[in-house]
Amino acid sequence: MVRSASLCACLFLLIILSCHSQLLPRLSFPMGSPGRSLTVFTSPDVYNTTTLLLSNDEETLFIGARDAILSIDVSQIDSMTFKEKLDWSPSEKDLVDCSMKGKMQTVCHNFVRVLQVLNGTHLYACGTFAFSPRCIYINSVTLTLATGPSGKPEEGRGRCPYDPYQKNTAITVDGELYTGTVADYRGTRPVISRHLSEGSHVDLKLDDTLGWLEDPTFISSTFVHSEEKVYFFFSEIGKEYDFIDKFTVSRVAQVCTSDVGGQRTLQKRWTTFAKAQLLCQAGQELPYNVLQDIVRVDPPEGASDDETLFYGIFTSQWRVNLGRSAVCAFSLKDIKRVFTGRYKVLNRDTLKWSTRVQEQMANPGECGLHNASDNTLRFVKDNFLTDKSVPPVNQRLTMVSPDASYSNIAAQRVEGANGKLYTVLFLLTDSGFLHKAVLLDKGVHIVEEIQMFHRPQAVKNLLLSVAKAVVLVGSSEGVLSLPVANCSHYGSCADCVLARDPFCGWNSLRRVCIRVTRSEKQLAQDVDEGNVSEQCIIVNPRARPGPSSEVVSVSLNEVVHLKCPEASHLAKRHWERLNSQLSPKIYIQSDNSSLSFVATPSTLGHYLCLAVENGYSQTLVVYHVKQKSNPTILPAPPSRPNITPTTETGNKTDISTPVQSESKPKQVNVYATVAHKDSPAATTWKSRNFTRWFGFEEDKSQMTEPGGNLNQADKGTYLKELVVVSILLALCVSALLTIAFNRFRHVCTNQTVPQTPSSRRDLEKGGSATPQERESLKGHSPRLEKRNGQASNGVSHNGQSHNGKSAVNLSNSMLNVSNGHLPNTPI
């Protein structure tokens, strides 16, 4: 039973893997491709441009770099114009102190890790500042330092990490800063805190002695206005799974913006902190448990905030899912339901978690607990982990990448030409490619992938500008800007519809593929199915506009290679000939859909490469293969027994062998057509040898010599001839060994058989010996010669003489001569 269950699980996993392996980008654009051009901002003295912030009007991009903060004009889609730069470098003393701490010089700079809009006129920034974090106020208009409440730069401990490679998150709400980071030099004191508090609010943080966080890696944070809560997303060690050592889990935590801490218990500490597990798992599969990035997608206009979705990238610490990424979606409605449910209780003595069985004194995570009693707050201190996990939307994974590891994500809701809303994900891979995927009811369709970097980037950031319709990517090499779509790349209605891009639609009047807008909605588009026949009016569905015929001039017996351009990774390509079919014995179609064959009079002509996608067939390229005006005569290969030899005088000796006809031709693949048996084919004996050299095998029953004589050659290959020769050689060697063995046996027999003296004396006396026997005993034997099948004495092979008398019979004594063989018989 256990073995059967394991087998079923393995089969199910293989089915899942095979389904996932079919998730391929439809188009690929290498770096510098004109189909998807990038706008790059770089500066010789600017490094590590990884912290990005858009202004409220999305006209200006603020960049937090190494030792500097910059502002760039991004009002134009295809340009990034430098505006201002603010130098913010550590002093020489700060660098020396950093080196004294044992840090490398490369990390003893000021890396800006927090950059937030504080209000309409100022920004707030924090940097590592040579392992001594500091924060400043910046005038967002002039990009100059501004004076803060203290009149000097503020200490950044608890607001910004010390290590530039330590992940953190920060967000401002009503002028207050909420952060998730580490609060010590070693990075062992994680903290979620509030700073810059105003009015009745006070700065709050977690009590790090209570174990509320277990070695977390902070990813993101967001503010939900209707809930008046800030949600933090991170990964940490799941202590509730005590049967697994260092099992990583993904979390969502919440705090209320109205929290001011307890009066006696939990003073200046959060009273509304609670956390829950995010479960990115499908069925009984192993979960994708390590959160890499997460993004928020607001609900459609007029919908409830409960429909807010969070799309996260998850990887796995299990070897079976190593190198793969999964995307899971979580709804705000499910998160709220888990936080209002039951909670686990932590035993402070054993540090073990268990399901709460005692009476519930309060609902942890509920806003307004700062006015609760001390008993209630003590109950909250031990009950901050929810009993249930937050499941993914529809209880399944949104998508799984079979061979790419995603690191960053951005998302947007897009209204298609039919008025339907689609969710588009922009996923950045570790290898430097950006995937654009659209979520459909039947699964995920990856529209395209664009190469963003030449080399993989360790630290990068992804930001989406919905107003400008561009994707912004920050890395150590610079900032890149990419339009969310390039509809003009699709030159026909079929290409535009097959792309299934919700941003693009085909305008039949202008005959162009354009962006879908509120004013441009009467467009041909089918994002869900990509059905060309229903959206496009095509006179000839097999033709693609503009496939020009390319002429290829070749010589006879020359090997021809025809390349077929790739329409998309999802299209299946195959070759066809006009009024003819491609025999697999003559043509070879490689994995990259190129066609190879030997140029003969029968293989000249037109060749078409076609692509089939979603049931729509289009011609990609047409080749016209013709013979050169002055054909080049190639040297003849070595003559062979089954080939008609040519003498010096030009005469030919016909040596023909029977050829077996093929009763049924074979197909190259499911897209190749079956060859006609009666299709004519002409070639020379030279081309037949060329065919064998290059692995081709032609139908030789249909080959004719240039003179018109039928050349019946064997249909074997060199491999077959080698096998035949090897067998004949083995037979010859066996025959020689048999003859040698018989000779040796006869010699040994003659030497060991005893002679009867009486018999010999009788023979010497005359006895009954014949004259021939007597001659043999004297050491003489009659000479036997065969001429034309007869012996010299007139005795034939059948034992009859020419005169009708019986042939002389040799007695056994004649065989016992010294050599052990018949007299004068060659060995």
Tab-separated table of C-alpha atoms in Angstrom, residues 310-708:
chain	number	residue	atom	x	y	z
A	310	PHE	CA	-0.957	40.377	-2.939
A	311	TYR	CA	1.176	38.523	-5.488
A	312	GLY	CA	4.335	37.027	-4.035
A	313	ILE	CA	7.340	35.151	-5.426
A	314	PHE	CA	8.273	32.091	-3.420
A	315	THR	CA	11.170	29.681	-3.638
A	316	SER	CA	11.698	26.416	-1.808
A	317	GLN	CA	14.347	25.173	0.548
A	318	TRP	CA	13.602	21.612	-0.596
A	319	ARG	CA	15.904	20.041	-3.135
A	320	VAL	CA	13.032	18.761	-5.269
A	321	ASN	CA	12.026	22.351	-6.123
A	322	LEU	CA	15.518	23.791	-6.223
A	323	GLY	CA	15.992	26.405	-8.941
A	324	ARG	CA	12.260	26.949	-9.461
A	325	SER	CA	9.940	29.734	-8.381
A	326	ALA	CA	6.236	29.880	-7.712
A	327	VAL	CA	3.849	32.833	-7.697
A	328	CYS	CA	0.995	32.787	-5.201
A	329	ALA	CA	-1.808	35.290	-4.711
A	330	PHE	CA	-3.339	36.129	-1.330
A	331	SER	CA	-6.452	38.193	-0.772
A	332	LEU	CA	-6.906	40.771	1.958
A	333	LYS	CA	-10.165	39.052	2.837
A	334	ASP	CA	-8.374	35.797	3.699
A	335	ILE	CA	-5.697	37.644	5.677
A	336	LYS	CA	-8.340	39.435	7.762
A	337	ARG	CA	-10.211	36.185	8.409
A	338	VAL	CA	-7.061	34.466	9.719
A	339	PHE	CA	-6.192	37.380	12.005
A	340	THR	CA	-9.670	37.337	13.530
A	341	GLY	CA	-9.535	33.586	14.169
A	342	ARG	CA	-7.877	31.448	16.801
A	343	TYR	CA	-4.285	31.924	17.982
A	344	LYS	CA	-1.554	29.657	19.241
A	345	VAL	CA	-0.098	30.093	22.719
A	346	LEU	CA	3.614	30.185	23.529
A	347	ASN	CA	4.815	28.444	26.676
A	348	ARG	CA	7.534	30.744	28.007
A	349	ASP	CA	9.141	27.946	30.027
A	350	THR	CA	9.495	25.357	27.251
A	351	LEU	CA	9.286	27.787	24.295
A	352	LYS	CA	6.807	25.385	22.702
A	353	TRP	CA	3.755	26.414	20.712
A	354	SER	CA	0.370	24.802	21.200
A	355	THR	CA	-3.220	25.440	20.231
A	356	ARG	CA	-4.934	27.644	22.790
A	357	VAL	CA	-7.405	25.821	25.000
A	358	GLN	CA	-7.898	28.361	27.762
A	359	GLU	CA	-10.533	31.052	27.690
A	360	GLN	CA	-9.915	33.805	25.167
A	361	MET	CA	-9.488	37.086	27.018
A	362	ALA	CA	-9.008	39.274	23.961
A	363	ASN	CA	-8.624	39.096	20.206
A	364	PRO	CA	-4.935	39.681	19.436
A	365	GLY	CA	-4.286	42.022	16.572
A	366	GLU	CA	-7.407	44.054	17.260
A	367	CYS	CA	-6.918	47.813	17.200
A	368	GLY	CA	-7.552	49.745	20.410
A	369	LEU	CA	-5.915	47.334	22.859
A	370	HIS	CA	-3.639	50.062	24.226
A	371	ASN	CA	-6.414	50.913	26.698
A	372	ALA	CA	-6.839	47.267	27.770
A	373	SER	CA	-5.982	45.909	31.197
A	374	ASP	CA	-2.631	44.450	32.127
A	375	ASN	CA	-4.056	40.904	32.130
A	376	THR	CA	-5.341	41.378	28.620
A	377	LEU	CA	-2.007	42.761	27.418
A	378	ARG	CA	-0.138	39.877	29.047
A	379	PHE	CA	-2.462	37.528	27.199
A	380	VAL	CA	-1.605	39.345	23.944
A	381	LYS	CA	2.126	38.967	24.618
A	382	ASP	CA	1.815	35.173	24.550
A	383	ASN	CA	-0.766	34.889	21.774
A	384	PHE	CA	0.476	36.628	18.646
A	385	LEU	CA	0.731	33.714	16.180
A	386	THR	CA	-2.450	32.683	14.378
A	387	ASP	CA	-3.512	29.068	14.486
A	388	LYS	CA	-4.433	28.954	10.791
A	389	SER	CA	-2.318	29.843	7.761
A	390	VAL	CA	-3.352	32.185	4.971
A	391	PRO	CA	-4.155	29.994	1.942
A	392	PRO	CA	-3.526	31.114	-1.651
A	393	VAL	CA	-6.402	32.308	-3.795
A	394	ASN	CA	-8.416	29.377	-5.188
A	395	GLN	CA	-6.239	27.026	-3.110
A	396	ARG	CA	-3.661	26.741	-5.887
A	397	LEU	CA	-0.460	28.234	-7.219
A	398	THR	CA	-0.847	31.092	-9.642
A	399	MET	CA	2.110	29.946	-11.734
A	400	VAL	CA	5.324	27.961	-11.469
A	401	SER	CA	8.468	28.732	-13.404
A	402	PRO	CA	10.063	25.474	-14.632
A	403	ASP	CA	13.580	26.755	-15.290
A	404	ALA	CA	13.817	30.345	-14.043
A	405	SER	CA	14.283	31.693	-10.537
A	406	TYR	CA	12.345	34.937	-10.055
A	407	SER	CA	13.583	37.610	-7.667
A	408	ASN	CA	11.346	40.690	-8.148
A	409	ILE	CA	7.746	41.262	-9.149
A	410	ALA	CA	5.478	44.100	-10.269
A	411	ALA	CA	1.800	43.823	-11.216
A	412	GLN	CA	-0.966	45.829	-12.864
A	413	ARG	CA	-4.624	45.398	-13.755
A	414	VAL	CA	-5.244	46.066	-17.457
A	415	GLU	CA	-8.570	46.516	-19.227
A	416	GLY	CA	-8.713	44.688	-22.541
A	417	ALA	CA	-10.493	45.708	-25.725
A	418	ASN	CA	-13.539	43.702	-24.657
A	419	GLY	CA	-13.727	45.547	-21.317
A	420	LYS	CA	-12.481	42.573	-19.317
A	421	LEU	CA	-9.834	43.137	-16.650
A	422	TYR	CA	-6.600	41.176	-16.830
A	423	THR	CA	-3.744	40.985	-14.344
A	424	VAL	CA	-0.292	41.380	-15.877
A	425	LEU	CA	2.799	40.359	-13.918
A	426	PHE	CA	6.312	41.610	-14.587
A	427	LEU	CA	8.801	39.102	-13.215
A	428	LEU	CA	12.546	39.672	-13.044
A	429	THR	CA	14.763	36.583	-13.130
A	430	ASP	CA	18.104	36.070	-11.445
A	431	SER	CA	19.717	35.718	-14.871
A	432	GLY	CA	18.636	39.232	-15.912
A	433	PHE	CA	15.463	38.653	-17.983
A	434	LEU	CA	12.093	40.310	-17.518
A	435	HIS	CA	9.033	38.110	-18.132
A	436	LYS	CA	5.655	39.662	-18.897
A	437	ALA	CA	2.887	37.226	-17.991
A	438	VAL	CA	-0.880	37.603	-18.220
A	439	LEU	CA	-3.101	35.591	-15.867
A	440	LEU	CA	-5.950	33.792	-17.631
A	441	ASP	CA	-8.726	31.476	-16.529
A	442	LYS	CA	-7.010	28.527	-18.214
A	443	GLY	CA	-3.562	29.303	-16.843
A	444	VAL	CA	-0.707	31.717	-17.432
A	445	HIS	CA	0.496	33.038	-20.774
A	446	ILE	CA	3.987	34.562	-20.892
A	447	VAL	CA	3.792	37.153	-23.635
A	448	GLU	CA	7.515	37.875	-23.903
A	449	GLU	CA	10.870	37.931	-22.166
A	450	ILE	CA	13.356	40.812	-22.464
A	451	GLN	CA	17.000	40.677	-21.474
A	452	MET	CA	17.730	43.531	-19.071
A	453	PHE	CA	21.312	42.850	-17.954
A	454	HIS	CA	24.403	41.351	-19.484
A	455	ARG	CA	25.391	39.803	-16.175
A	456	PRO	CA	23.238	38.607	-13.253
A	457	GLN	CA	22.676	41.267	-10.597
A	458	ALA	CA	22.811	40.461	-6.895
A	459	VAL	CA	20.847	43.535	-5.731
A	460	LYS	CA	18.102	45.001	-7.858
A	461	ASN	CA	14.743	46.712	-7.581
A	462	LEU	CA	11.645	46.643	-9.765
A	463	LEU	CA	9.172	49.519	-9.948
A	464	LEU	CA	6.122	50.017	-12.171
A	465	SER	CA	4.824	53.394	-13.288
A	466	VAL	CA	1.200	52.901	-14.251
A	467	ALA	CA	0.717	56.519	-15.330
A	468	LYS	CA	3.729	56.440	-17.680
A	469	ALA	CA	3.275	52.786	-18.657
A	470	VAL	CA	6.902	51.924	-18.054
A	471	VAL	CA	8.781	49.387	-15.957
A	472	LEU	CA	11.779	50.741	-14.048
A	473	VAL	CA	14.626	48.471	-12.956
A	474	GLY	CA	17.416	49.599	-10.656
A	475	SER	CA	20.708	47.729	-10.387
A	476	SER	CA	24.403	48.258	-9.775
A	477	GLU	CA	24.881	48.995	-13.502
A	478	GLY	CA	22.268	51.759	-13.695
A	479	VAL	CA	18.549	52.342	-14.084
A	480	LEU	CA	16.652	50.881	-17.025
A	481	SER	CA	13.276	51.946	-18.375
A	482	LEU	CA	11.135	49.670	-20.519
A	483	PRO	CA	7.652	50.364	-21.947
A	484	VAL	CA	5.065	47.892	-20.746
A	485	ALA	CA	4.314	47.013	-24.371
A	486	ASN	CA	5.556	47.602	-27.915
A	487	CYS	CA	2.484	46.953	-30.048
A	488	SER	CA	4.131	48.222	-33.251
A	489	HIS	CA	6.356	45.128	-33.259
A	490	TYR	CA	3.406	43.060	-34.486
A	491	GLY	CA	3.115	43.755	-38.202
A	492	SER	CA	-0.081	41.901	-38.988
A	493	CYS	CA	-3.456	41.222	-37.471
A	494	ALA	CA	-2.524	37.589	-36.893
A	495	ASP	CA	0.658	38.524	-35.026
A	496	CYS	CA	-1.198	41.064	-32.919
A	497	VAL	CA	-3.925	38.605	-31.940
A	498	LEU	CA	-1.551	35.674	-31.356
A	499	ALA	CA	0.491	37.810	-28.944
A	500	ARG	CA	-2.494	37.781	-26.540
A	501	ASP	CA	-1.199	40.967	-24.986
A	502	PRO	CA	-3.976	42.890	-23.190
A	503	PHE	CA	-2.119	46.125	-23.904
A	504	CYS	CA	-2.322	45.667	-27.714
A	505	GLY	CA	-5.093	45.388	-30.316
A	506	TRP	CA	-5.351	45.471	-34.120
A	507	ASN	CA	-6.892	48.484	-35.833
A	508	SER	CA	-8.354	47.124	-39.073
A	509	LEU	CA	-8.845	50.589	-40.605
A	510	ARG	CA	-5.311	51.805	-40.056
A	511	ARG	CA	-3.905	48.267	-40.341
A	512	VAL	CA	-1.631	48.690	-37.324
A	513	CYS	CA	-1.330	47.114	-33.878
A	514	ILE	CA	-1.799	49.865	-31.268
A	515	ARG	CA	-2.274	50.373	-27.532
A	516	VAL	CA	-5.726	49.720	-26.120
A	517	THR	CA	-7.175	52.908	-24.612
A	518	ARG	CA	-10.602	54.138	-23.654
A	519	SER	CA	-10.861	55.914	-27.006
A	520	GLU	CA	-9.454	52.937	-28.953
A	521	LYS	CA	-11.560	49.934	-28.066
A	522	GLN	CA	-12.889	48.744	-31.422
A	523	LEU	CA	-9.833	46.612	-31.901
A	524	ALA	CA	-9.212	42.985	-32.805
A	525	GLN	CA	-7.985	41.206	-29.685
A	526	ASP	CA	-8.409	37.799	-28.089
A	527	VAL	CA	-6.339	37.513	-24.924
A	528	ASP	CA	-8.054	34.378	-23.635
A	529	GLU	CA	-7.864	32.188	-26.742
A	530	GLY	CA	-5.772	33.968	-29.383
A	531	ASN	CA	-8.206	32.927	-32.116
A	532	VAL	CA	-7.072	34.578	-35.353
A	533	SER	CA	-9.889	33.343	-37.588
A	534	GLU	CA	-12.520	35.051	-35.451
A	535	GLN	CA	-10.687	38.354	-35.102
A	536	CYS	CA	-8.946	38.868	-38.447
A	537	ILE	CA	-10.323	38.903	-41.977
A	538	ILE	CA	-7.782	36.881	-43.968
A	539	VAL	CA	-8.226	35.990	-47.621
A	540	ASN	CA	-5.532	33.301	-47.609
A	541	PRO	CA	-5.035	31.910	-44.091
A	542	ARG	CA	-1.854	30.133	-45.189
A	543	ALA	CA	-0.114	33.308	-46.236
A	544	ARG	CA	1.601	35.898	-44.140
A	545	PRO	CA	1.888	39.388	-45.592
A	546	GLY	CA	5.232	39.896	-47.233
A	547	PRO	CA	7.028	36.515	-47.244
A	548	SER	CA	9.495	37.184	-50.073
A	549	SER	CA	10.963	34.379	-52.147
A	550	GLU	CA	14.685	33.985	-51.578
A	551	VAL	CA	16.706	32.478	-54.438
A	552	VAL	CA	19.367	29.919	-53.512
A	553	SER	CA	21.775	28.972	-56.324
A	554	VAL	CA	23.517	25.642	-55.842
A	555	SER	CA	25.535	23.088	-57.757
A	556	LEU	CA	24.450	19.526	-58.229
A	557	ASN	CA	25.558	17.160	-55.448
A	558	GLU	CA	25.945	20.141	-53.107
A	559	VAL	CA	24.476	19.858	-49.614
A	560	VAL	CA	21.816	22.551	-49.146
A	561	HIS	CA	20.834	23.977	-45.734
A	562	LEU	CA	17.669	26.102	-45.544
A	563	LYS	CA	16.950	28.041	-42.360
A	564	CYS	CA	13.460	28.792	-41.075
A	565	PRO	CA	12.926	31.934	-38.952
A	566	GLU	CA	11.133	31.468	-35.669
A	567	ALA	CA	7.686	33.028	-35.457
A	568	SER	CA	7.383	32.322	-31.728
A	569	HIS	CA	8.419	29.725	-29.186
A	570	LEU	CA	4.853	28.416	-29.155
A	571	ALA	CA	4.577	27.873	-32.931
A	572	LYS	CA	5.340	24.519	-34.582
A	573	ARG	CA	7.318	24.839	-37.806
A	574	HIS	CA	7.424	22.460	-40.771
A	575	TRP	CA	8.490	22.449	-44.435
A	576	GLU	CA	6.477	21.912	-47.603
A	577	ARG	CA	7.088	21.773	-51.363
A	578	LEU	CA	4.763	22.928	-54.079
A	579	ASN	CA	2.897	19.935	-55.549
A	580	SER	CA	5.274	17.538	-53.873
A	581	GLN	CA	6.065	15.968	-50.557
A	582	LEU	CA	9.236	15.653	-48.523
A	583	SER	CA	10.560	12.124	-48.157
A	584	PRO	CA	12.442	11.454	-44.925
A	585	LYS	CA	14.935	9.410	-46.967
A	586	ILE	CA	16.055	12.514	-48.829
A	587	TYR	CA	15.398	15.412	-46.439
A	588	ILE	CA	16.504	15.982	-42.885
A	589	GLN	CA	14.724	18.451	-40.590
A	590	SER	CA	16.854	19.376	-37.563
A	591	ASP	CA	15.706	20.419	-34.113
A	592	ASN	CA	15.927	24.107	-35.033
A	593	SER	CA	13.587	23.430	-37.987
A	594	SER	CA	16.264	23.890	-40.647
A	595	LEU	CA	16.054	21.690	-43.764
A	596	SER	CA	19.056	19.854	-45.283
A	597	PHE	CA	19.288	17.834	-48.470
A	598	VAL	CA	21.542	17.106	-51.469
A	599	ALA	CA	20.970	19.212	-54.563
A	600	THR	CA	19.839	16.976	-57.435
A	601	PRO	CA	17.617	17.655	-60.428
A	602	SER	CA	14.692	16.246	-58.469
A	603	THR	CA	15.292	18.381	-55.343
A	604	LEU	CA	15.425	21.729	-57.113
A	605	GLY	CA	12.409	23.958	-56.785
A	606	HIS	CA	10.424	25.943	-54.209
A	607	TYR	CA	10.399	25.256	-50.454
A	608	LEU	CA	8.061	26.845	-47.919
A	609	CYS	CA	8.519	26.966	-44.162
A	610	LEU	CA	5.222	27.323	-42.296
A	611	ALA	CA	4.383	27.891	-38.631
A	612	VAL	CA	1.225	26.700	-36.880
A	613	GLU	CA	0.105	28.380	-33.655
A	614	ASN	CA	-3.341	28.098	-32.088
A	615	GLY	CA	-4.560	26.432	-35.256
A	616	TYR	CA	-3.443	29.311	-37.476
A	617	SER	CA	-0.902	28.553	-40.197
A	618	GLN	CA	1.280	31.179	-41.812
A	619	THR	CA	4.167	31.084	-44.270
A	620	LEU	CA	7.382	32.353	-42.761
A	621	VAL	CA	9.796	32.109	-45.700
A	622	VAL	CA	9.908	30.820	-49.291
A	623	TYR	CA	13.096	29.536	-50.936
A	624	HIS	CA	13.680	28.949	-54.645
A	625	VAL	CA	16.518	26.443	-54.996
A	626	LYS	CA	17.917	26.415	-58.524
A	627	GLN	CA	21.016	25.160	-60.281
A	628	LYS	CA	23.865	27.513	-61.071
A	629	SER	CA	24.325	28.446	-64.694
A	630	ASN	CA	27.782	26.777	-64.806
A	631	PRO	CA	27.462	23.736	-62.606
A	632	THR	CA	30.602	22.657	-60.861
A	633	ILE	CA	31.625	19.052	-61.528
A	634	LEU	CA	32.727	17.448	-58.324
A	635	PRO	CA	35.393	14.702	-58.384
A	636	ALA	CA	34.018	11.191	-58.525
A	637	PRO	CA	34.261	9.131	-55.376
A	638	PRO	CA	36.057	5.746	-55.401
A	639	SER	CA	34.348	3.168	-57.592
A	640	ARG	CA	32.350	0.466	-55.926
A	641	PRO	CA	31.082	-2.924	-57.159
A	642	ASN	CA	27.456	-1.818	-57.230
A	643	ILE	CA	28.170	1.373	-59.201
A	644	THR	CA	28.405	1.565	-62.964
A	645	PRO	CA	32.123	2.114	-63.677
A	646	THR	CA	33.300	4.424	-66.411
A	647	THR	CA	36.284	3.452	-68.546
A	648	GLU	CA	38.850	5.797	-69.968
A	649	THR	CA	37.178	5.620	-73.361
A	650	GLY	CA	33.872	6.613	-71.875
A	651	ASN	CA	32.233	3.206	-72.202
A	652	LYS	CA	30.205	1.959	-69.276
A	653	THR	CA	29.732	-1.542	-67.975
A	654	ASP	CA	26.303	-1.973	-66.489
A	655	ILE	CA	26.313	-3.919	-63.254
A	656	SER	CA	22.814	-3.939	-61.824
A	657	THR	CA	21.470	-5.281	-58.568
A	658	PRO	CA	17.808	-5.666	-57.662
A	659	VAL	CA	16.323	-2.867	-55.539
A	660	GLN	CA	13.463	-3.395	-53.132
A	661	SER	CA	10.772	-0.793	-53.456
A	662	GLU	CA	9.434	0.953	-50.382
A	663	SER	CA	5.790	0.091	-49.851
A	664	LYS	CA	5.129	2.951	-47.459
A	665	PRO	CA	7.142	6.157	-46.987
A	666	LYS	CA	8.026	7.399	-43.523
A	667	GLN	CA	7.234	10.766	-41.970
A	668	VAL	CA	9.797	13.142	-40.485
A	669	ASN	CA	7.480	14.315	-37.694
A	670	VAL	CA	3.847	15.082	-37.085
A	671	TYR	CA	4.097	18.195	-39.228
A	672	ALA	CA	5.929	16.648	-42.198
A	673	THR	CA	3.739	15.421	-45.048
A	674	VAL	CA	3.818	11.849	-46.398
A	675	ALA	CA	5.839	11.463	-49.592
A	676	HIS	CA	4.157	10.192	-52.794
A	677	LYS	CA	5.470	6.872	-54.024
A	678	ASP	CA	5.334	7.959	-57.636
A	679	SER	CA	7.028	11.316	-57.246
A	680	PRO	CA	9.932	11.530	-59.762
A	681	ALA	CA	13.466	11.970	-58.537
A	682	ALA	CA	16.641	12.155	-60.597
A	683	THR	CA	20.253	12.100	-59.491
A	684	THR	CA	23.670	10.878	-60.586
A	685	TRP	CA	25.773	8.149	-59.049
A	686	LYS	CA	27.909	10.880	-57.503
A	687	SER	CA	24.958	12.257	-55.604
A	688	ARG	CA	24.194	8.779	-54.339
A	689	ASN	CA	27.619	8.610	-52.709
A	690	PHE	CA	27.188	12.135	-51.341
A	691	THR	CA	23.934	11.036	-49.866
A	692	ARG	CA	25.627	8.279	-47.964
A	693	TRP	CA	28.454	10.509	-46.793
A	694	PHE	CA	26.037	12.990	-45.212
A	695	GLY	CA	23.628	10.457	-43.754
A	696	PHE	CA	20.924	10.718	-46.442
A	697	GLU	CA	19.231	7.720	-48.036
A	698	GLU	CA	17.395	8.298	-51.267
A	699	ASP	CA	14.915	6.123	-53.063
A	700	LYS	CA	17.310	4.626	-55.627
A	701	SER	CA	14.571	2.856	-57.505
A	702	GLN	CA	13.686	6.269	-58.910
A	703	MET	CA	17.244	7.498	-59.665
A	704	THR	CA	18.444	7.655	-63.266
A	705	GLU	CA	21.787	8.333	-64.829
A	706	PRO	CA	22.241	11.499	-66.874
A	707	GLY	CA	22.199	9.316	-69.981
A	708	GLY	CA	18.849	7.891	-69.092
